[in-house]
Amino acid sequence: MTNPPHPSADSAPPAGPSGLSGPSGPRAGRREWTALGVLMLPLLLVSMDVSVLYFAIPQISADLEPSGTQQLWIFDMYAFVLAGLLMTMGSIGDRVGRRKLLLVGAAAFGAASLVAAYANSPETLIAARAVLGIGGATLMPSTLAMIRTLFTDPGQRAKAIGMWSAVMTGGVALGSVMSGVLVEHFWWGSVFLVNLPAMALLLLLGPFLLPESRNPAPGRFDLLSVPLSMAAVLPVIYGIKEIPSQGWNVRYVVSVTVGLLFAALFVHRQRTAASPMLPPALFRGRGFSPAVALNLLSSFAMMGSAYFTTQYLQSVLGKSSMEAALWALLPTVLVGVAAPIAARLVQRGVNRAYVVAGGFVFAACGYGMLTVAGTDSMWLVLAAAGVIAAGIVTVMSQMMDLALGTVPAPRAGTASSVLETGAEFGGALGMALLGSIGTAVYRHEMPASASGGARETLGAALAEARLLPGRAGESLASAARDAFTSGMQAAAVAGTLLLLAASALAATTLRELRPQNPDPAPAAPTHSRH
């Protein structure tokens, strides 16, 4: 007996005794699930590289002696290049073949990891991090797009995407812990060398396990869209990432404004070009635009909560960086079960709109828990983080499944890159807006007698408190912790309201969607096993 059809936008009749499911194609077997396991390794490492320098930076600073600006670029270069090239690489994968791009990206990622591990200057390390970002930009949309090729049965695809979401989310949390363990026992370059075995395994097994797939009629590649897309993404990401820590500085506001202007030019180009990077028809598919928007909101909530919980564990509770990273792994336990449960509910006939709306409500409950957290509420904050993560992963896995099911298979790479670029924007916005709310309340709650630096950030206040004698230092530290917790509570109220609004939006926009086959022609996209 087979599972009932998953109500994604390209659902087809359920499989018969032969194991085929009409236009959806054959059900995946052991080979496809093994291939998925191979794909999860590079995905895990790409997500880990976002946070893998967390504990390595002090050793890198002592060894390479970078300037303050160079240190920032060492840390941020990977994420900036990754975000800027996602759309470009998704479009290239649809044209040249996703397996080919995946293997090229794996080779580049492995080579850059080796260079980064043995870098002898800040400039070399920054360049290696840039190449890692390029490799990551090829790997992320390719892995998600290949799930669309490997799993043509809607129910199986939903399970695979749930696993993809869990690995992606867990990798960010695992990266900082892995960094701490490796740096404690080896030298800082070891955080990059762990990438090599996984990339080697992908290069060895990928050609045999992964099918090649591409758009059989992609049209000419629009070169002008590449710089336009980067000019749209990078200034906006940069500006909104700096606002939480630096405030609404004119430089960052101008950066965001410039990015938005280029975004308008990029959109105009896509509407007028003969062969655009992002075909407008992609967004006309029923369900795709809501999926992108709701996925962006879910990323907003996830990163917004992480901004506070990380600082809470370290600065309010006084945990060391390593202790905080280990405790932060605990909430990810719920992530592993959330997406499979959501997929099973949809397969059993529950309307996807209600599953997604329920995920947002569940995450809103987590934010609600943060509104009552005090300065000594570690277990409450960890539980809240777990509830938020479980609710958000429920939403993200369903939105990715909906988006990939809505678009034709030849455009899966482009669709994946749009989803992931939207998630990058959402995460940066979550940190910027919720972080700004928390910062405003923190400054308002701090006593007027505190210095300017202590009124700016909790870290500065605690550093100053350690230099003050006796009760004066204790009083300043206690006031700063109270003020930060008040700011977290205020941001959590905003997060709760946003997620409840997102729940209503999901219930409204997704409720009337009906299954349809996005591939109008019976011919499958060009693909082969070899």
XYZ file of C-alpha atoms in Angstrom:
530
model
C 0.000 0.000 0.000
C 1.310 3.467 -0.832
C 0.900 6.742 0.971
C -2.002 8.984 -0.060
C -1.061 11.827 -2.371
C 0.660 14.787 -0.812
C -1.311 17.954 -1.607
C 1.565 19.847 -3.141
C 1.074 21.835 -6.261
C 2.266 19.075 -8.517
C 0.516 16.178 -6.824
C -0.496 13.346 -9.066
C -2.714 10.308 -8.579
C -1.483 7.909 -5.917
C 0.861 5.139 -6.850
C -0.535 1.846 -7.963
C 0.695 -1.652 -7.233
C 3.546 -1.264 -9.629
C 5.026 1.503 -7.573
C 4.448 4.129 -10.267
C 2.395 7.234 -9.602
C 1.293 8.473 -12.957
C 2.845 11.791 -13.986
C 4.731 11.975 -10.684
C 7.040 9.169 -11.798
C 8.383 6.151 -9.934
C 8.711 5.982 -6.182
C 12.242 6.316 -4.875
C 14.102 3.240 -3.718
C 17.268 2.485 -1.809
C 19.472 4.156 -4.421
C 17.651 7.489 -4.163
C 17.615 7.496 -0.345
C 21.328 6.675 -0.329
C 21.873 9.563 -2.724
C 19.979 11.826 -0.330
C 22.320 10.769 2.465
C 25.287 11.733 0.298
C 23.675 15.115 -0.421
C 23.142 15.793 3.283
C 26.887 15.770 4.027
C 27.810 18.849 1.968
C 24.601 20.563 3.069
C 25.542 20.036 6.721
C 29.019 21.443 6.158
C 27.778 24.447 4.166
C 25.389 25.350 6.995
C 28.055 24.714 9.633
C 30.468 27.083 7.892
C 28.150 29.974 8.755
C 29.105 29.589 12.444
C 32.252 27.448 12.393
C 34.578 30.414 13.051
C 32.788 31.291 16.283
C 35.554 29.913 18.529
C 38.372 29.983 15.988
C 38.507 33.778 15.593
C 40.612 34.394 18.765
C 43.298 31.937 17.603
C 43.180 33.296 14.062
C 43.633 36.818 15.419
C 46.642 35.758 17.492
C 48.238 33.825 14.621
C 47.535 36.004 11.553
C 47.170 39.373 13.351
C 44.421 40.763 11.096
C 43.220 44.345 11.461
C 39.744 44.961 12.847
C 38.328 45.354 9.344
C 40.078 42.213 8.112
C 38.728 40.231 11.054
C 35.186 41.304 10.186
C 35.709 40.236 6.570
C 37.144 36.883 7.651
C 33.955 36.245 9.586
C 31.400 37.763 7.163
C 32.856 37.132 3.701
C 31.419 33.613 3.454
C 27.835 34.638 4.226
C 27.944 37.704 1.961
C 29.242 35.832 -1.089
C 26.842 32.970 -0.421
C 23.832 35.288 -0.291
C 24.927 37.284 -3.320
C 25.421 34.311 -5.638
C 22.511 32.013 -4.719
C 20.241 33.202 -7.534
C 23.032 33.155 -10.086
C 24.107 29.621 -9.198
C 20.542 28.333 -9.143
C 20.025 29.629 -12.672
C 23.376 28.227 -13.863
C 22.521 24.810 -12.404
C 19.284 24.710 -14.371
C 21.288 25.381 -17.539
C 24.486 23.357 -17.257
C 23.162 20.541 -15.074
C 22.685 20.424 -11.305
C 24.877 17.389 -10.726
C 27.695 18.947 -12.730
C 27.417 22.228 -10.788
C 27.196 20.320 -7.499
C 30.404 18.410 -8.191
C 32.248 21.527 -9.387
C 31.069 23.329 -6.243
C 32.197 20.435 -4.041
C 35.666 20.516 -5.614
C 35.895 24.286 -5.125
C 34.634 24.006 -1.541
C 37.185 21.318 -0.730
C 40.089 23.182 -2.340
C 39.149 26.436 -0.596
C 38.882 24.591 2.733
C 42.435 23.312 2.295
C 43.735 26.802 1.466
C 41.860 28.311 4.416
C 43.238 25.713 6.830
C 46.832 26.608 5.987
C 46.391 30.321 5.236
C 49.412 32.349 6.351
C 47.916 35.821 5.976
C 44.551 37.529 6.543
C 44.258 38.252 2.813
C 44.640 34.575 1.928
C 42.042 33.549 4.482
C 39.582 36.185 3.284
C 40.041 35.020 -0.321
C 39.569 31.385 0.718
C 36.384 32.307 2.594
C 35.118 34.036 -0.549
C 35.698 30.871 -2.608
C 33.967 28.862 0.130
C 31.003 31.182 -0.308
C 31.010 30.564 -4.057
C 31.114 26.816 -3.459
C 28.339 27.061 -0.877
C 26.194 29.018 -3.323
C 26.493 26.158 -5.837
C 25.799 23.435 -3.260
C 22.734 24.775 -1.451
C 20.294 25.273 -4.362
C 21.685 22.217 -6.158
C 21.003 19.872 -3.227
C 17.439 21.127 -2.838
C 16.778 21.082 -6.591
C 18.098 17.523 -6.889
C 15.553 16.389 -4.312
C 12.945 17.463 -6.887
C 14.642 15.124 -9.388
C 15.332 12.197 -7.045
C 11.890 12.118 -5.429
C 9.087 12.467 -7.929
C 6.533 10.971 -5.537
C 5.039 13.919 -3.586
C 4.915 12.109 -0.247
C 8.513 10.939 -0.461
C 9.641 14.363 -1.607
C 7.995 15.932 1.441
C 9.921 13.579 3.748
C 13.187 14.302 1.950
C 12.650 18.068 2.163
C 11.854 17.686 5.859
C 15.228 16.015 6.327
C 16.892 18.766 4.282
C 15.335 21.443 6.524
C 16.362 19.673 9.734
C 19.965 19.221 8.568
C 20.169 22.821 7.399
C 18.869 24.183 10.714
C 20.891 21.839 12.891
C 24.114 22.519 10.997
C 24.213 26.169 12.052
C 23.953 25.169 15.731
C 26.430 22.313 15.322
C 29.021 24.518 13.608
C 29.855 26.536 16.710
C 30.135 23.414 18.881
C 32.326 21.653 16.336
C 34.505 24.770 16.209
C 34.929 24.786 19.979
C 35.854 21.099 20.172
C 38.361 21.255 17.316
C 40.024 24.456 18.456
C 40.360 23.072 21.978
C 42.266 19.964 20.762
C 43.866 21.103 17.480
C 44.794 24.343 15.702
C 42.296 26.736 14.135
C 42.794 25.354 10.607
C 41.174 22.074 11.665
C 37.727 23.700 11.473
C 38.203 23.804 7.693
C 39.847 20.407 7.224
C 36.701 18.586 8.428
C 35.118 19.611 5.113
C 37.502 17.507 3.026
C 36.248 13.940 3.727
C 32.623 14.850 3.011
C 33.476 16.653 -0.220
C 35.698 13.759 -1.318
C 32.860 11.328 -0.654
C 30.488 13.468 -2.708
C 32.947 13.613 -5.603
C 33.413 9.826 -5.518
C 29.781 8.745 -5.132
C 27.949 11.636 -6.788
C 28.567 10.583 -10.402
C 27.091 7.119 -9.680
C 24.208 7.951 -7.312
C 22.994 11.359 -8.463
C 21.033 11.787 -11.703
C 21.929 14.669 -13.982
C 19.079 17.080 -14.656
C 18.803 20.412 -16.397
C 16.377 22.642 -18.219
C 16.234 21.303 -21.803
C 15.379 24.752 -23.201
C 16.867 27.379 -20.868
C 17.502 30.143 -23.399
C 20.545 32.408 -23.341
C 22.094 33.190 -19.983
C 21.479 36.823 -19.009
C 24.907 38.049 -17.900
C 23.666 41.519 -16.922
C 21.378 39.993 -14.284
C 24.383 38.630 -12.365
C 25.869 41.980 -11.235
C 22.370 43.428 -10.816
C 21.344 40.598 -8.487
C 24.512 40.946 -6.412
C 24.144 44.734 -6.258
C 20.583 44.229 -5.028
C 21.316 41.562 -2.417
C 24.676 42.487 -0.882
C 24.056 46.135 0.179
C 20.710 45.229 1.736
C 22.117 42.238 3.612
C 25.102 44.294 4.784
C 22.997 47.223 5.976
C 20.404 45.280 7.890
C 23.015 43.022 9.483
C 24.921 46.009 10.867
C 21.895 47.929 12.191
C 21.342 45.797 15.368
C 24.869 46.405 16.667
C 25.651 49.824 15.165
C 22.223 51.470 15.205
C 20.446 53.324 12.394
C 23.644 54.872 11.071
C 23.262 56.874 7.861
C 25.813 54.628 6.143
C 23.720 51.513 6.688
C 20.466 53.212 5.717
C 22.123 54.388 2.490
C 23.436 50.868 1.893
C 19.937 49.399 2.178
C 18.501 52.151 -0.033
C 21.111 51.548 -2.755
C 20.394 47.832 -2.635
C 16.661 48.425 -3.007
C 17.275 50.659 -6.033
C 19.304 47.933 -7.685
C 16.578 45.463 -6.729
C 14.101 47.577 -8.679
C 16.460 47.541 -11.673
C 16.871 43.780 -11.329
C 13.095 43.254 -11.309
C 12.739 45.491 -14.368
C 15.418 43.470 -16.132
C 13.631 40.203 -15.379
C 10.399 41.574 -16.819
C 11.941 42.867 -20.036
C 14.810 40.478 -20.858
C 14.219 37.860 -23.549
C 15.710 35.133 -21.335
C 15.677 36.390 -17.721
C 17.543 34.800 -14.824
C 14.292 34.644 -12.834
C 11.399 34.079 -15.252
C 8.341 36.087 -14.119
C 6.245 32.989 -14.859
C 7.916 31.397 -11.833
C 6.014 33.745 -9.530
C 2.740 33.273 -11.346
C 2.598 29.631 -10.292
C -0.094 29.246 -7.658
C 1.563 28.867 -4.311
C 5.108 29.883 -5.215
C 4.940 33.540 -4.156
C 3.133 32.738 -0.853
C 5.712 30.018 -0.185
C 8.613 32.470 -0.668
C 6.960 35.119 1.534
C 6.039 32.710 4.339
C 9.479 31.114 4.220
C 11.006 34.584 4.593
C 8.828 35.251 7.655
C 9.837 31.939 9.204
C 13.529 32.779 8.750
C 12.830 36.201 10.279
C 11.460 34.539 13.408
C 14.206 31.927 13.651
C 17.158 34.329 13.436
C 15.399 36.981 15.512
C 15.062 34.593 18.442
C 18.637 33.302 18.035
C 19.918 36.880 18.341
C 18.576 37.057 21.898
C 18.910 33.508 23.174
C 22.627 33.331 22.308
C 23.382 36.537 24.180
C 21.117 35.519 27.039
C 23.021 32.288 27.646
C 26.426 33.964 27.536
C 25.944 37.439 28.974
C 22.895 37.166 31.224
C 23.547 33.696 32.630
C 27.321 34.019 32.426
C 27.968 30.812 30.481
C 31.220 30.463 28.601
C 31.022 30.464 24.804
C 31.521 26.694 24.717
C 28.900 26.073 27.412
C 26.431 28.332 25.626
C 27.021 26.523 22.322
C 26.454 23.116 23.934
C 23.270 24.244 25.662
C 22.073 25.757 22.369
C 22.128 22.266 20.838
C 19.364 21.117 23.173
C 16.504 22.964 21.413
C 17.448 21.357 18.084
C 16.167 17.999 19.368
C 12.619 19.083 18.523
C 13.687 20.074 15.013
C 14.318 16.451 14.071
C 10.700 15.439 14.646
C 8.808 18.572 13.608
C 9.164 18.325 9.823
C 8.337 14.572 9.582
C 5.215 15.069 11.704
C 4.106 17.965 9.491
C 4.681 15.897 6.336
C 2.711 12.979 7.778
C -0.227 15.237 8.694
C -0.402 16.638 5.160
C -0.145 13.153 3.647
C -3.058 12.023 5.819
C -5.264 14.719 4.325
C -4.879 17.662 6.695
C -4.987 20.873 4.685
C -1.469 22.251 4.314
C -2.780 25.723 5.184
C -3.732 24.551 8.656
C -0.456 22.680 9.208
C 1.559 25.791 8.276
C -0.715 28.081 10.296
C -0.333 25.702 13.232
C 3.451 25.820 12.857
C 3.385 29.608 13.091
C 1.111 29.469 16.152
C 3.410 26.908 17.784
C 6.406 29.188 17.166
C 4.394 32.137 18.504
C 3.908 30.160 21.726
C 7.697 29.929 21.984
C 8.003 33.681 21.638
C 5.236 34.011 24.215
C 7.368 31.984 26.633
C 10.211 34.462 26.146
C 7.943 37.341 27.188
C 7.910 36.010 30.770
C 11.574 34.977 31.007
C 13.584 36.515 33.808
C 17.315 36.876 34.345
C 17.550 33.326 35.742
C 15.267 31.353 33.391
C 17.643 29.135 31.445
C 15.281 26.181 31.087
C 12.385 28.406 30.065
C 14.520 30.129 27.417
C 15.853 26.814 26.083
C 12.323 25.382 25.950
C 11.127 28.509 24.159
C 13.952 28.210 21.629
C 13.004 24.589 21.001
C 9.326 25.424 20.494
C 10.207 28.271 18.127
C 12.582 26.072 16.124
C 10.065 23.221 15.850
C 7.298 25.524 14.676
C 9.520 27.317 12.172
C 10.990 24.118 10.693
C 7.420 22.858 10.255
C 6.681 25.951 8.181
C 9.949 25.950 6.242
C 9.759 22.305 5.220
C 6.197 22.724 3.977
C 6.962 25.938 2.099
C 9.963 24.384 0.363
C 7.880 21.394 -0.632
C 5.097 23.644 -1.900
C 7.463 25.869 -3.872
C 9.314 22.974 -5.521
C 6.052 21.206 -6.285
C 4.613 24.353 -7.865
C 7.368 24.943 -10.423
C 8.312 22.694 -13.342
C 11.267 20.418 -12.625
C 13.524 22.203 -15.186
C 13.337 25.344 -13.045
C 13.884 23.666 -9.671
C 17.354 25.163 -9.215
C 16.135 28.695 -9.832
C 13.178 28.169 -7.501
C 15.464 26.818 -4.767
C 17.777 29.803 -5.043
C 14.871 32.240 -4.709
C 13.697 30.468 -1.557
C 17.150 30.532 0.001
C 17.828 34.147 -0.949
C 14.516 35.095 0.648
C 15.547 33.186 3.768
C 18.811 35.177 3.904
C 16.834 38.417 3.743
C 14.384 37.185 6.359
C 17.125 36.173 8.779
C 18.907 39.493 8.450
C 15.634 41.397 8.901
C 14.769 39.379 11.987
C 18.063 40.227 13.639
C 17.825 43.884 12.579
C 14.230 44.681 13.510
C 13.817 42.565 16.627
C 17.362 43.449 17.649
C 16.547 47.151 17.273
C 13.478 46.768 19.487
C 15.530 45.011 22.126
C 18.289 47.634 21.918
C 15.824 50.520 22.243
C 14.263 49.015 25.367
C 17.716 48.213 26.791
C 18.817 51.823 26.437
C 15.571 53.087 27.963
C 15.830 50.739 30.951
C 19.470 51.430 31.748
C 20.013 53.948 34.570
C 20.826 57.490 33.465
C 24.001 57.383 35.536
C 25.509 54.647 33.330
C 28.173 55.645 30.820
C 27.438 55.968 27.130
C 29.142 52.680 26.300
C 27.271 50.773 28.997
C 23.980 52.169 27.688
C 24.738 50.898 24.178
C 25.230 47.146 24.649
C 25.100 44.535 27.368
C 28.635 43.379 26.548
C 30.055 46.865 27.054
C 28.164 47.250 30.340
C 29.474 43.950 31.717
C 33.038 44.812 30.653
C 32.762 48.152 32.445
C 31.206 46.529 35.511
C 34.227 44.262 35.903
C 36.434 47.323 36.249
C 34.299 48.966 38.942
C 34.868 48.228 42.631
C 32.466 46.246 44.838
C 28.782 47.136 44.821
C 29.130 49.646 41.988
C 30.176 46.918 39.555
C 27.539 44.479 40.792
C 24.830 47.139 40.515
C 25.765 48.049 36.936
C 25.944 44.391 35.850
C 22.570 43.595 37.457
C 20.935 46.636 35.850
C 22.350 45.714 32.447
C 21.118 42.123 32.679
C 17.667 43.323 33.745
C 17.584 45.832 30.889
C 18.626 43.239 28.304
C 15.979 40.801 29.545
C 13.354 43.536 29.310
C 14.463 44.203 25.740
C 14.205 40.491 24.928
C 10.684 40.418 26.382
C 9.618 43.414 24.282
C 11.085 41.883 21.109
C 9.332 38.612 21.959
C 5.992 40.436 22.127
C 6.640 41.797 18.618
C 7.697 38.339 17.443
C 4.553 36.774 18.886
C 2.305 39.277 17.112
C 4.190 38.845 13.828
C 3.892 35.053 13.927
C 0.193 35.188 14.743
C -0.279 37.507 11.763
C 1.780 35.098 9.636
C -0.474 32.268 10.792
C -3.556 34.135 9.613
C -1.805 34.952 6.318
C -0.906 31.294 5.777
C -4.430 30.096 6.507
C -5.833 32.650 4.055
C -3.395 32.318 1.163
C -2.859 28.547 1.208
C -6.345 27.285 2.002
C -7.711 27.465 -1.536
C -4.693 25.973 -3.289
C -5.515 22.856 -5.241
C -3.113 20.180 -6.509
C -1.967 20.617 -10.069
C 0.740 19.223 -12.291
C 3.357 21.938 -12.958
C 4.881 19.969 -15.822
C 2.381 20.440 -18.635
C 4.217 18.218 -21.063
C 4.624 14.517 -20.378
C 8.305 14.666 -21.261
C 10.618 14.656 -18.275
C 13.506 17.108 -17.948
C 16.781 16.025 -19.416
C 18.445 13.689 -16.935
C 20.636 10.665 -16.801
C 22.367 8.493 -14.270
C 25.762 8.876 -15.916
